[in-house]
Coordinates of C-alpha atoms in Angstrom, one line a residue:
M384 CA -41.2 -40.3 160.2
Q385 CA -38.5 -38.9 162.4
L386 CA -36.9 -41.1 165.1
Q387 CA -36.5 -39.7 168.5
Y388 CA -34.2 -41.4 171.0
I389 CA -35.6 -41.8 174.5
S390 CA -33.3 -42.2 177.5
A391 CA -32.9 -40.9 181.0
P392 CA -30.7 -37.8 181.4
G393 CA -27.0 -38.8 181.4
E394 CA -27.8 -42.4 180.1
D395 CA -26.6 -43.8 176.9
P396 CA -29.7 -44.5 174.7
F397 CA -28.0 -47.6 173.1
K398 CA -27.3 -49.4 176.4
G399 CA -29.5 -51.3 178.7
N400 CA -32.9 -51.0 177.0
G401 CA -33.3 -54.7 176.4
N402 CA -34.1 -54.7 172.7
N403 CA -30.8 -55.7 171.0
N404 CA -29.2 -52.3 171.7
K405 CA -31.5 -50.5 169.3
P406 CA -32.8 -47.1 170.3
Q407 CA -36.5 -46.9 171.2
K408 CA -38.8 -45.1 168.8
K409 CA -41.3 -42.5 170.0
K410 CA -44.3 -42.5 167.8
E411 CA -45.6 -39.2 166.6
K412 CA -49.3 -38.5 167.1
K413 CA -51.1 -37.0 164.2
P414 CA -53.2 -34.0 165.2
K415 CA -56.9 -34.7 164.8
Q416 CA -58.6 -32.5 162.2
N417 CA -61.6 -30.5 163.5
Q418 CA -64.8 -31.7 161.9
N419 CA -66.2 -28.2 161.9
N420 CA -64.4 -26.2 159.2
N421 CA -66.6 -23.2 159.8
N422 CA -64.2 -21.8 162.4
N423 CA -61.3 -20.1 160.7
K424 CA -59.3 -19.6 164.0
K425 CA -56.4 -21.9 164.5
A426 CA -56.4 -23.9 167.7
A427 CA -53.5 -23.3 170.0
P428 CA -51.0 -26.1 170.0
A429 CA -50.9 -28.3 173.1
V430 CA -48.2 -27.1 175.5
D431 CA -46.3 -29.4 177.7
P432 CA -47.1 -28.3 181.3
N433 CA -43.5 -29.3 182.4
L434 CA -41.9 -26.8 180.1
P435 CA -40.5 -23.6 181.7
D436 CA -42.7 -20.6 181.0
I437 CA -40.1 -19.0 178.7
C438 CA -40.4 -22.0 176.4
K439 CA -44.2 -21.5 176.0
L440 CA -43.7 -18.0 174.4
E441 CA -43.9 -17.7 170.6
F442 CA -41.6 -15.1 169.1
K443 CA -41.9 -13.7 165.6
V444 CA -39.8 -11.2 163.7
G445 CA -41.9 -8.5 162.0
V446 CA -41.4 -5.2 160.2
I447 CA -43.0 -1.9 161.3
T448 CA -45.1 -0.8 158.3
K449 CA -47.0 2.1 159.9
V450 CA -46.5 4.2 163.0
W451 CA -48.8 6.9 164.6
V452 CA -49.1 8.7 167.9
H453 CA -51.6 7.1 170.2
P454 CA -54.6 9.4 170.3
E455 CA -55.2 9.1 174.1
A456 CA -51.7 8.7 175.5
D457 CA -48.6 11.0 175.7
K458 CA -46.0 8.3 175.9
L459 CA -47.3 5.7 173.4
Y460 CA -47.0 4.9 169.7
C461 CA -49.3 2.6 167.8
E462 CA -47.7 0.4 165.2
E463 CA -48.8 -1.9 162.4
I464 CA -46.3 -4.8 162.4
D465 CA -46.1 -7.3 159.5
A466 CA -44.9 -10.7 160.9
G467 CA -46.0 -12.6 157.8
E468 CA -49.2 -14.0 159.4
E469 CA -52.4 -14.9 157.5
G470 CA -54.5 -12.3 159.3
G471 CA -52.4 -9.4 158.1
P472 CA -50.4 -7.0 160.1
R473 CA -50.8 -6.7 163.9
Q474 CA -51.6 -3.5 165.7
I475 CA -49.5 -3.0 168.8
A476 CA -49.1 -0.2 171.2
S477 CA -45.6 0.5 172.6
G478 CA -44.1 3.0 175.1
L479 CA -41.2 3.9 172.8
R480 CA -42.3 7.5 172.1
A481 CA -39.7 9.0 174.4
H482 CA -36.9 7.0 172.7
Y483 CA -37.6 7.0 169.0
S484 CA -39.3 9.3 166.4
E485 CA -41.9 8.0 164.1
E486 CA -39.5 8.1 161.2
E487 CA -36.8 6.1 163.1
M488 CA -39.3 3.3 163.8
L489 CA -40.8 3.0 160.3
G490 CA -39.3 0.0 158.5
K491 CA -37.4 -1.4 161.5
R492 CA -37.5 -5.1 162.3
V493 CA -38.8 -6.0 165.7
L494 CA -39.4 -9.0 167.9
V495 CA -43.0 -9.7 168.7
V496 CA -44.3 -12.1 171.4
A497 CA -47.1 -13.5 169.3
N498 CA -49.1 -15.6 171.7
L499 CA -49.8 -13.3 174.6
K500 CA -53.4 -12.6 175.5
V501 CA -54.9 -9.3 174.2
S502 CA -55.1 -6.7 176.9
R503 CA -56.4 -3.2 177.1
L504 CA -54.2 -0.4 178.2
F505 CA -55.6 1.7 180.9
I506 CA -54.7 5.3 180.1
G507 CA -55.2 7.7 182.9

């Protein structure tokens, strides 16, 4: 069990808490296991609503394993990016076609924002 010291910002955690100058312990809650194991999807971890939005993003480093030209767009590539996840590589579209060739992108390490909602690109 890891101890976490709780105190107000700028306050000494060892002074004035009334329990023989010992720091307070914050108990860790164990996540409840889902009774239905039929669902293979992982539940999203609970996010503190007081956190800034940037802290809610999940970043992962991945390697581009496959690159191809998007079949319906002039400025897009499609990539398979292996970020070491259970489901295998992700397929992501990017607007990097004007900046890199397919050969330059293949094998590069990239940063992926992993917990964004899936969205469709409107090509027109």
